[in-house]
């Protein structure tokens, strides 16, 4: 019983750290969007590197921070940190950990979809789910077997790709860009 009572606060500390780090980066990105300077880009790069180091330490000690371990909100924050990590090797390692966790139901399958597509695009390979959109063209980066992409998206609880693209383009029109 004592072990459980000690584990719960530790999980809460991990969860809070992940959420705080993801929110710090989001705040810096918003600030950089309103004042895009070299200094602002430097702060974002520094934040992302620090976040990646912290996530790497968490993964080394606990494995991937699954929804089961830290809660869904903090697990999603960990995914955002990972997607912005400057190290593809670390992303690839975590992609495999996330795949295992999603297969076991410890992590939402959509998390695997995002990191799998991210890694595929970074490796110059076609993506599986169409989650990565080229900001220059507003079309998805190449997709493996595009005729069945909506079936794969449905499997991980993503809506049809055409609806996603429509929402992205509508959002860009309202905000003036990425």
Backbone as a chain_set.jsonl record, in Angstrom:
{"seq": "XXXXXXXXXXXXXXXXXXXXXXXXXXXXXXXXXXXXXXXXXXXXXXXXXXXXXXXXXXXXXXXXXXXXXXXXXXXXXXXXXXXXXXXXXXXXXXXXXXXXXXXXXXXXXXXXXXXXXXXXXXXXXXXXXXXXXXXXXXXXXXXXXXXXXXXXXXXXXXXXXXXXXXXXXXXXXXXXXX", "coords": {"N": [[0.819, -1.19, 0.0], [1.941, 1.234, 0.756], [3.818, 1.647, -1.253], [2.203, 2.257, -3.486], [1.056, 4.677, -2.653], [3.287, 6.308, -2.676], [4.006, 6.219, -5.333], [1.967, 7.533, -6.767], [2.162, 10.43, -6.231], [4.661, 10.842, -7.487], [4.104, 10.245, -10.167], [2.346, 12.322, -10.653], [4.074, 14.499, -10.458], [5.767, 14.023, -12.648], [3.853, 14.228, -14.691], [3.025, 16.912, -14.385], [5.427, 18.233, -14.985], [5.833, 17.555, -17.702], [3.567, 18.708, -18.927], [3.954, 21.417, -18.238], [6.357, 21.966, -19.591], [5.618, 21.58, -22.302], [3.68, 23.579, -22.52], [5.248, 25.85, -22.032], [6.839, 25.882, -24.352], [4.83, 26.23, -26.288], [3.914, 28.777, -25.594], [6.252, 30.31, -26.102], [6.407, 29.916, -28.866], [4.069, 31.194, -29.71], [4.678, 33.822, -28.955], [6.865, 34.249, -30.628], [5.583, 34.125, -33.042], [4.198, 36.526, -33.108], [6.256, 38.311, -32.965], [8.573, 37.739, -34.89], [11.744, 37.076, -34.551], [15.331, 36.592, -34.691], [16.272, 36.154, -32.152], [13.957, 35.254, -30.82], [13.507, 32.865, -32.212], [15.8, 31.53, -31.404], [15.281, 31.23, -28.659], [13.152, 29.441, -28.767], [14.399, 27.206, -29.957], [16.273, 26.603, -27.961], [14.543, 25.985, -25.845], [13.226, 23.737, -26.925], [15.375, 21.939, -27.147], [16.09, 21.642, -24.438], [13.68, 20.591, -23.466], [13.642, 18.18, -24.876], [15.89, 16.911, -23.768], [14.99, 16.6, -21.123], [12.771, 14.94, -21.563], [14.06, 12.726, -22.64], [15.465, 11.818, -20.383], [13.296, 11.109, -18.75], [12.153, 9.055, -20.277], [14.273, 7.236, -20.27], [14.267, 6.479, -17.62], [11.608, 5.678, -17.013], [10.4, 4.622, -19.251], [8.244, 5.132, -22.142], [6.168, 7.935, -21.478], [3.223, 7.023, -20.889], [-0.389, 7.281, -21.276], [-1.454, 5.775, -19.285], [0.551, 5.917, -17.34], [1.047, 8.727, -16.801], [-1.282, 10.077, -17.345], [-3.634, 11.136, -19.872], [-3.492, 13.795, -20.86], [-0.899, 14.702, -20.111], [0.595, 12.747, -21.4], [0.053, 13.374, -24.039], [1.258, 15.874, -24.073], [3.911, 15.026, -23.81], [4.201, 13.791, -26.285], [4.024, 16.038, -27.981], [6.332, 17.392, -27.227], [8.201, 15.503, -28.079], [7.73, 15.469, -30.882], [8.782, 17.915, -31.555], [11.382, 17.659, -30.939], [14.882, 18.026, -31.543], [16.242, 15.789, -32.443], [16.305, 13.164, -34.551], [16.991, 10.448, -34.164], [16.287, 9.953, -31.467], [13.551, 10.397, -31.698], [12.852, 8.264, -33.364], [13.418, 6.067, -31.71], [11.546, 6.495, -29.665], [9.232, 6.374, -31.18], [8.959, 3.645, -31.64], [8.565, 2.75, -29.019], [6.157, 4.027, -28.448], [4.528, 2.787, -30.322], [4.397, 0.182, -29.262], [3.14, 0.753, -26.812], [0.696, 1.793, -27.713], [-0.346, -0.441, -29.005], [-0.791, -2.059, -26.812], [-2.762, -0.665, -25.545], [-2.091, 1.293, -23.726], [-1.633, 3.799, -24.485], [-2.976, 6.35, -26.557], [-3.837, 5.391, -29.877], [-3.646, 7.301, -31.84], [-1.469, 8.82, -31.133], [0.679, 7.284, -31.97], [0.221, 7.418, -34.707], [0.814, 10.117, -35.322], [3.599, 10.353, -34.623], [4.698, 8.331, -36.183], [4.148, 9.206, -38.809], [5.554, 11.615, -38.747], [8.237, 10.758, -38.433], [8.514, 9.226, -40.77], [8.275, 11.195, -42.809], [10.489, 12.797, -42.159], [12.487, 11.0, -42.752], [12.29, 10.906, -45.448], [10.381, 9.247, -46.514], [7.195, 7.875, -47.593], [4.319, 8.91, -45.741], [1.929, 7.38, -43.429], [-0.613, 8.092, -42.422], [-1.26, 10.646, -43.197], [-0.884, 12.913, -41.599], [1.03, 14.888, -41.656], [1.425, 17.959, -43.102], [2.485, 19.798, -45.871], [3.693, 22.963, -45.435], [4.162, 24.803, -47.457], [2.661, 24.067, -49.673], [0.217, 23.306, -48.707], [-0.767, 20.768, -48.943], [-0.772, 17.262, -48.155], [2.345, 15.708, -47.25], [3.9, 13.122, -49.272], [1.917, 10.126, -49.295], [1.737, 6.785, -48.29], [0.073, 4.325, -50.093], [-2.334, 5.969, -50.819], [-5.017, 5.629, -51.472], [-6.205, 4.186, -49.45], [-5.929, 5.668, -47.176], [-7.851, 6.958, -45.565], [-9.098, 4.829, -44.301], [-7.048, 3.923, -42.612], [-6.74, 6.229, -41.079], [-9.214, 6.295, -39.834], [-8.979, 4.049, -38.214], [-7.354, 4.984, -36.156], [-8.792, 6.955, -35.013], [-8.904, 9.409, -36.388], [-10.305, 11.921, -38.403], [-11.609, 11.984, -41.817], [-9.183, 12.628, -44.377], [-9.641, 14.702, -46.26], [-11.409, 16.374, -44.875], [-9.767, 17.188, -42.789], [-7.782, 18.61, -44.194], [-9.346, 20.681, -45.239], [-10.06, 21.979, -42.863], [-7.526, 22.795, -41.955], [-6.761, 24.573, -43.975], [-8.816, 26.459, -43.794], [-8.344, 27.403, -41.213], [-5.831, 28.579, -41.585], [-6.495, 30.641, -43.267], [-7.922, 32.233, -41.528], [-5.999, 32.867, -39.636], [-3.887, 33.85, -41.019], [-1.644, 32.421, -41.715], [0.896, 29.878, -41.052]], "CA": [[0.0, 0.0, 0.0], [2.817, 2.392, 0.832], [4.423, 1.825, -2.572], [1.22, 2.917, -4.327], [0.888, 6.061, -2.237], [4.474, 7.051, -3.085], [4.061, 6.257, -6.792], [1.003, 8.494, -7.289], [2.728, 11.787, -6.308], [5.743, 10.864, -8.475], [3.453, 10.322, -11.474], [1.807, 13.67, -10.779], [5.209, 15.395, -10.701], [6.139, 13.803, -14.055], [2.786, 14.787, -15.525], [3.089, 18.377, -14.304], [6.615, 18.698, -15.701], [5.594, 17.424, -19.146], [2.586, 19.723, -19.338], [4.59, 22.728, -18.124], [7.336, 22.117, -20.67], [4.897, 21.75, -23.57], [3.043, 24.899, -22.489], [6.311, 26.85, -22.191], [7.19, 25.951, -25.77], [3.696, 26.804, -27.012], [3.939, 30.208, -25.298], [7.362, 30.898, -26.851], [6.05, 29.9, -30.291], [3.088, 32.266, -29.919], [5.413, 35.086, -28.881], [7.676, 34.355, -31.844], [4.668, 34.394, -34.149], [3.843, 37.943, -33.13], [7.499, 39.069, -33.127], [9.52, 36.729, -35.395], [13.129, 37.546, -34.579], [16.336, 35.554, -34.492], [16.311, 35.895, -30.709], [12.779, 34.44, -30.49], [13.772, 31.516, -32.742], [16.818, 30.951, -30.536], [14.63, 30.811, -27.402], [12.383, 28.229, -29.063], [15.356, 26.11, -30.152], [16.822, 26.271, -26.642], [13.462, 25.334, -25.106], [13.025, 22.402, -27.501], [16.517, 21.086, -26.765], [15.929, 21.343, -23.014], [12.535, 19.689, -23.336], [14.056, 16.859, -25.378], [16.773, 16.329, -22.748], [14.155, 16.176, -19.991], [11.981, 13.787, -21.996], [14.993, 11.601, -22.768], [15.708, 11.327, -19.023], [12.063, 10.456, -18.304], [12.028, 7.798, -21.029], [15.314, 6.326, -19.786], [13.925, 5.996, -16.278], [10.252, 5.14, -16.87], [9.813, 4.23, -20.524], [7.434, 6.197, -22.714], [5.147, 8.394, -20.54], [1.916, 6.641, -21.434], [-1.577, 7.795, -20.597], [-1.57, 4.963, -18.077], [1.546, 6.373, -16.365], [0.976, 10.149, -16.434], [-2.555, 10.662, -17.766], [-3.665, 11.404, -21.308], [-3.05, 15.169, -21.15], [0.564, 14.751, -20.004], [1.143, 11.892, -22.453], [-0.035, 14.186, -25.259], [2.321, 16.885, -23.944], [5.168, 14.334, -24.119], [4.233, 13.616, -27.743], [4.329, 17.337, -28.586], [7.761, 17.62, -26.978], [8.925, 14.587, -28.957], [7.603, 15.911, -32.272], [9.617, 19.1, -31.736], [12.757, 17.337, -30.558], [15.798, 18.206, -32.669], [17.005, 14.565, -32.709], [15.525, 12.122, -35.205], [17.272, 9.157, -33.541], [15.45, 9.86, -30.275], [12.171, 10.264, -32.167], [12.674, 6.899, -33.863], [13.368, 5.182, -30.541], [10.259, 6.695, -28.997], [8.176, 5.895, -32.085], [8.783, 2.221, -31.39], [7.973, 2.616, -27.677], [4.76, 4.458, -28.564], [3.822, 1.724, -31.055], [4.125, -0.883, -28.287], [2.156, 1.241, -25.845], [-0.599, 1.897, -28.39], [-0.816, -1.81, -29.235], [-1.232, -2.584, -25.511], [-3.833, 0.163, -25.021], [-1.595, 2.199, -22.689], [-1.413, 5.091, -25.121], [-3.887, 6.461, -27.704], [-3.255, 5.008, -31.172], [-3.383, 8.503, -32.63], [-0.108, 9.264, -30.834], [1.572, 6.562, -32.878], [0.015, 7.943, -36.058], [1.549, 11.373, -35.482], [5.055, 10.178, -34.615], [5.065, 7.495, -37.333], [4.165, 10.084, -39.98], [6.646, 12.575, -38.586], [9.505, 10.07, -38.721], [8.542, 8.855, -42.184], [8.56, 12.397, -43.596], [11.877, 13.191, -41.884], [13.35, 10.027, -43.425], [12.04, 10.98, -46.883], [9.512, 8.126, -46.879], [5.768, 8.243, -47.543], [3.659, 8.757, -44.447], [0.844, 6.393, -43.406], [-1.909, 8.627, -42.003], [-1.487, 11.979, -43.762], [-0.937, 13.943, -40.56], [2.014, 15.942, -41.946], [1.023, 18.805, -44.22], [3.543, 20.675, -46.345], [3.194, 24.327, -45.262], [4.307, 25.574, -48.696], [1.631, 23.69, -50.645], [-1.008, 22.964, -47.974], [-1.143, 19.396, -49.259], [0.033, 16.343, -47.338], [3.537, 15.088, -47.822], [3.471, 11.861, -49.893], [1.252, 9.14, -48.444], [1.779, 5.39, -48.746], [-1.264, 3.804, -50.434], [-3.276, 7.045, -50.505], [-6.408, 5.208, -51.675], [-6.734, 3.604, -48.206], [-5.503, 6.488, -46.031], [-8.962, 7.243, -44.651], [-9.308, 3.626, -43.48], [-6.034, 3.955, -41.553], [-7.076, 7.352, -40.205], [-10.367, 5.865, -39.04], [-8.48, 3.088, -37.214], [-6.717, 5.701, -35.037], [-9.749, 7.986, -34.628], [-8.696, 10.664, -37.101], [-11.335, 12.088, -39.419], [-11.145, 11.882, -43.206], [-8.108, 13.557, -44.731], [-10.178, 15.891, -46.934], [-11.947, 17.271, -43.842], [-8.622, 17.76, -42.081], [-7.173, 19.618, -45.067], [-10.267, 21.814, -45.288], [-9.931, 22.693, -41.581], [-6.205, 23.442, -41.93], [-6.788, 25.723, -44.896], [-9.731, 27.455, -43.217], [-7.613, 27.979, -40.079], [-4.765, 29.448, -42.088], [-7.122, 31.847, -43.776], [-8.318, 33.063, -40.389], [-4.846, 33.317, -38.862], [-2.908, 34.48, -41.89], [-0.496, 31.568, -42.001], [1.313, 28.92, -40.018]], "C": [[0.863, 1.255, 0.0], [3.457, 2.692, -0.527], [3.475, 2.592, -3.49], [1.081, 4.378, -3.938], [2.097, 6.912, -2.614], [4.534, 7.203, -4.604], [3.138, 7.335, -7.362], [1.565, 9.918, -7.318], [3.849, 11.895, -7.347], [5.169, 10.975, -9.889], [2.893, 11.725, -11.711], [2.91, 14.686, -11.061], [5.663, 15.26, -12.156], [5.126, 14.453, -14.983], [2.866, 16.308, -15.551], [4.288, 18.92, -15.075], [6.398, 18.643, -17.214], [4.646, 18.503, -19.646], [3.214, 21.114, -19.293], [5.554, 22.967, -19.281], [6.653, 22.34, -22.018], [4.238, 23.128, -23.635], [4.068, 26.02, -22.631], [6.685, 27.003, -23.665], [6.074, 26.591, -26.587], [3.669, 28.322, -26.823], [5.05, 30.91, -26.089], [7.051, 30.96, -28.348], [5.029, 30.994, -30.6], [3.772, 33.635, -29.897], [6.237, 35.302, -30.146], [6.805, 34.638, -33.059], [4.298, 35.855, -34.245], [5.068, 38.838, -33.283], [8.6, 38.111, -33.592], [10.935, 37.28, -35.562], [14.072, 36.366, -34.401], [16.421, 35.181, -33.011], [15.136, 35.001, -30.293], [12.972, 33.009, -30.989], [14.81, 30.798, -31.888], [16.228, 30.454, -29.226], [13.824, 29.534, -27.624], [13.32, 27.039, -29.222], [15.948, 25.655, -28.817], [15.785, 25.523, -25.798], [13.257, 23.907, -25.617], [14.151, 21.452, -27.13], [16.422, 20.689, -25.294], [14.781, 20.385, -22.756], [12.903, 18.275, -23.785], [14.968, 16.169, -24.371], [15.968, 15.811, -21.565], [13.331, 14.944, -20.357], [12.863, 12.552, -22.124], [15.267, 10.98, -21.398], [14.478, 10.589, -18.481], [11.919, 9.099, -18.979], [13.06, 6.785, -20.54], [14.935, 5.715, -18.442], [12.61, 5.231, -16.216], [9.694, 4.501, -18.14], [8.975, 5.381, -21.053], [6.374, 6.607, -21.693], [3.74, 8.197, -21.116], [0.788, 7.345, -20.686], [-1.785, 7.051, -19.289], [-0.633, 5.482, -16.972], [1.292, 7.794, -15.875], [-0.357, 10.81, -16.764], [-2.48, 11.077, -19.227], [-3.152, 12.8, -21.66], [-1.522, 15.27, -21.13], [1.225, 13.868, -21.054], [1.108, 12.622, -23.802], [1.026, 15.288, -25.233], [3.676, 16.267, -24.279], [5.302, 14.134, -25.628], [4.587, 14.931, -28.428], [5.806, 17.67, -28.403], [8.584, 16.766, -27.932], [8.884, 15.051, -30.41], [8.482, 17.119, -32.571], [11.059, 18.875, -31.311], [13.673, 17.5, -31.762], [16.537, 16.922, -33.081], [16.116, 13.455, -33.269], [15.76, 10.75, -34.571], [16.425, 8.924, -32.297], [13.99, 9.678, -30.669], [11.897, 8.835, -32.656], [12.582, 5.891, -32.714], [12.009, 5.275, -29.863], [9.097, 6.241, -29.87], [7.893, 4.422, -31.81], [8.172, 1.962, -30.013], [6.487, 2.983, -27.701], [3.952, 3.402, -29.304], [3.457, 0.586, -30.114], [3.036, -0.464, -27.312], [0.768, 1.348, -26.471], [-1.189, 0.506, -28.627], [-1.364, -2.434, -27.956], [-2.374, -1.774, -24.905], [-3.397, 1.119, -23.921], [-1.434, 3.622, -23.192], [-2.398, 5.185, -26.292], [-3.177, 6.132, -29.026], [-2.912, 6.219, -32.024], [-1.986, 9.052, -32.338], [0.888, 8.574, -31.751], [1.428, 7.092, -34.303], [0.844, 9.204, -36.28], [3.055, 11.162, -35.523], [5.502, 9.298, -35.783], [5.141, 8.344, -38.604], [5.324, 11.069, -39.913], [7.977, 11.937, -38.972], [9.607, 9.694, -40.197], [8.91, 10.06, -43.052], [10.015, 12.827, -43.394], [12.871, 12.255, -42.566], [13.162, 10.028, -44.949], [11.184, 9.832, -47.402], [8.057, 8.59, -46.877], [5.199, 8.019, -46.143], [2.469, 7.806, -44.565], [-0.532, 7.035, -43.22], [-2.218, 10.013, -42.564], [-1.575, 13.076, -42.729], [0.017, 15.098, -40.825], [1.62, 16.664, -43.227], [2.192, 19.712, -44.588], [3.038, 22.116, -46.245], [3.293, 25.174, -46.533], [3.167, 25.303, -49.67], [0.254, 23.498, -50.029], [-1.615, 21.642, -48.434], [-0.296, 18.474, -48.398], [1.321, 15.968, -48.055], [3.099, 13.739, -48.39], [2.958, 10.839, -48.875], [1.359, 7.768, -49.086], [0.34, 4.908, -48.954], [-2.356, 4.837, -50.129], [-4.743, 6.643, -50.654], [-7.027, 4.608, -50.407], [-6.384, 4.438, -46.968], [-6.652, 6.745, -45.065], [-9.315, 6.032, -43.792], [-8.311, 3.609, -42.318], [-6.323, 5.08, -40.566], [-8.245, 6.986, -39.296], [-9.938, 4.91, -37.922], [-7.879, 3.78, -35.987], [-7.545, 6.917, -34.603], [-9.343, 9.372, -35.142], [-9.793, 10.75, -38.154], [-10.752, 11.948, -40.819], [-10.129, 12.972, -43.542], [-8.652, 14.82, -45.394], [-10.756, 16.88, -45.924], [-10.817, 17.951, -43.071], [-7.972, 18.869, -42.913], [-8.046, 20.866, -45.152], [-10.137, 22.65, -44.009], [-8.596, 23.43, -41.494], [-6.23, 24.691, -42.799], [-7.686, 26.825, -44.383], [-9.034, 28.159, -42.044], [-6.516, 28.923, -40.517], [-5.331, 30.733, -42.639], [-7.483, 32.81, -42.651], [-7.096, 33.639, -39.667], [-3.774, 33.983, -39.711], [-1.668, 33.653, -42.149], [-0.137, 30.66, -40.847], [1.912, 29.638, -38.888]], "O": [[0.547, 2.229, -0.683], [3.617, 3.854, -0.901], [3.913, 3.494, -4.203], [0.995, 5.239, -4.814], [1.955, 8.112, -2.849], [5.051, 8.2, -5.109], [3.493, 7.987, -8.344], [1.456, 10.574, -8.354], [3.976, 12.921, -8.014], [5.697, 11.72, -10.715], [2.956, 12.25, -12.822], [2.701, 15.632, -11.82], [5.914, 16.264, -12.823], [5.49, 15.14, -15.938], [2.782, 16.921, -16.615], [4.183, 19.949, -15.742], [6.746, 19.586, -17.925], [4.899, 19.136, -20.671], [3.023, 21.907, -20.215], [5.563, 24.043, -19.877], [7.073, 23.202, -22.79], [4.239, 23.768, -24.686], [3.794, 27.031, -23.277], [6.829, 28.119, -24.163], [6.338, 27.402, -27.475], [3.43, 29.066, -27.775], [4.826, 31.969, -26.674], [7.389, 31.936, -29.017], [5.117, 31.648, -31.64], [3.475, 34.498, -30.723], [6.295, 36.413, -30.672], [7.235, 35.311, -33.995], [4.103, 36.376, -35.343], [4.943, 39.994, -33.685], [9.456, 37.713, -32.802], [11.269, 37.873, -36.588], [13.655, 35.276, -34.008], [16.62, 34.015, -32.671], [15.315, 34.084, -29.492], [12.644, 32.052, -30.287], [14.71, 29.59, -31.674], [16.612, 29.395, -28.728], [13.813, 28.648, -26.77], [13.055, 25.97, -28.673], [16.103, 24.458, -28.578], [16.113, 24.548, -25.121], [13.128, 22.976, -24.823], [13.904, 20.284, -26.831], [16.649, 19.53, -24.945], [14.89, 19.478, -21.93], [12.521, 17.294, -23.147], [14.836, 14.966, -24.143], [16.227, 14.718, -21.061], [13.208, 14.014, -19.559], [12.451, 11.453, -21.755], [15.299, 9.756, -21.266], [14.615, 9.556, -17.825], [11.599, 8.107, -18.324], [12.751, 5.601, -20.41], [15.255, 4.558, -18.169], [12.488, 4.258, -15.472], [8.621, 3.899, -18.104], [8.986, 6.476, -20.49], [5.737, 5.741, -21.093], [3.167, 9.09, -21.739], [0.986, 7.922, -19.617], [-2.239, 7.629, -18.301], [-1.002, 5.479, -15.798], [1.318, 8.048, -14.67], [-0.538, 11.996, -16.485], [-1.399, 11.338, -19.755], [-2.45, 12.966, -22.658], [-0.924, 15.858, -22.032], [2.302, 14.199, -21.549], [2.032, 12.496, -24.606], [1.624, 15.597, -26.263], [4.499, 16.893, -24.946], [6.389, 14.291, -26.184], [5.379, 14.935, -29.371], [6.453, 18.172, -29.323], [9.55, 17.245, -28.526], [9.907, 15.025, -31.094], [8.883, 17.324, -33.716], [11.865, 19.805, -31.324], [13.293, 17.155, -32.881], [17.376, 16.966, -33.981], [15.288, 12.884, -32.559], [14.82, 9.965, -34.452], [15.904, 7.827, -32.093], [13.27, 8.895, -30.048], [10.835, 8.274, -32.389], [11.762, 4.973, -32.749], [11.398, 4.26, -29.529], [8.082, 5.771, -29.354], [6.737, 4.001, -31.753], [7.352, 1.056, -29.859], [5.666, 2.332, -27.055], [2.802, 3.147, -28.946], [2.336, 0.078, -30.157], [2.12, -1.233, -27.021], [-0.229, 1.025, -25.825], [-2.393, 0.303, -28.468], [-2.291, -3.242, -28.004], [-2.905, -2.15, -23.86], [-4.245, 1.701, -23.245], [-1.136, 4.536, -22.424], [-2.633, 4.179, -26.962], [-2.044, 6.557, -29.249], [-1.991, 6.168, -32.838], [-1.38, 9.683, -33.205], [1.826, 9.199, -32.248], [2.42, 7.201, -35.025], [1.502, 9.343, -37.312], [3.729, 11.738, -36.378], [6.59, 9.507, -36.32], [6.086, 8.217, -39.383], [5.993, 11.322, -40.915], [8.748, 12.507, -39.743], [10.67, 9.831, -40.803], [9.765, 9.953, -43.931], [10.695, 13.183, -44.357], [13.975, 12.671, -42.919], [13.798, 9.245, -45.655], [11.248, 9.484, -48.581], [7.723, 9.584, -46.234], [5.555, 7.061, -45.457], [2.05, 7.466, -45.672], [-1.513, 6.569, -43.799], [-3.339, 10.499, -42.414], [-2.265, 14.073, -42.944], [-0.168, 16.183, -40.275], [1.499, 16.057, -44.291], [2.813, 20.319, -43.716], [2.055, 22.465, -46.899], [2.576, 26.165, -46.666], [2.75, 26.196, -50.408], [-0.757, 23.521, -50.731], [-2.822, 21.428, -48.326], [0.785, 18.862, -47.955], [1.385, 15.917, -49.283], [2.029, 13.248, -48.029], [3.482, 10.707, -47.769], [1.103, 7.608, -50.28], [-0.506, 5.074, -48.076], [-3.207, 4.601, -49.272], [-5.617, 7.246, -50.032], [-8.251, 4.53, -50.301], [-6.527, 3.964, -45.841], [-6.439, 6.748, -43.852], [-9.784, 6.194, -42.665], [-8.68, 3.318, -41.181], [-6.169, 4.905, -39.357], [-8.251, 7.336, -38.116], [-10.475, 4.962, -36.815], [-7.897, 3.216, -34.892], [-7.043, 7.799, -33.906], [-9.43, 10.367, -34.423], [-10.166, 9.732, -38.737], [-9.54, 11.808, -40.981], [-10.217, 14.096, -43.046], [-8.161, 15.913, -45.11], [-10.611, 18.091, -46.092], [-10.899, 19.135, -42.743], [-7.651, 19.937, -42.392], [-7.534, 21.985, -45.137], [-10.109, 23.879, -44.066], [-8.542, 24.563, -41.015], [-5.763, 25.75, -42.382], [-7.36, 28.005, -44.519], [-9.13, 29.379, -41.908], [-6.294, 29.957, -39.887], [-4.727, 31.796, -42.499], [-7.37, 34.028, -42.791], [-7.144, 34.755, -39.151], [-2.857, 34.609, -39.18], [-0.72, 34.151, -42.755], [-0.783, 30.673, -39.799], [2.329, 29.014, -37.912]]}, "num_chains": 1, "name": "protein.A"}
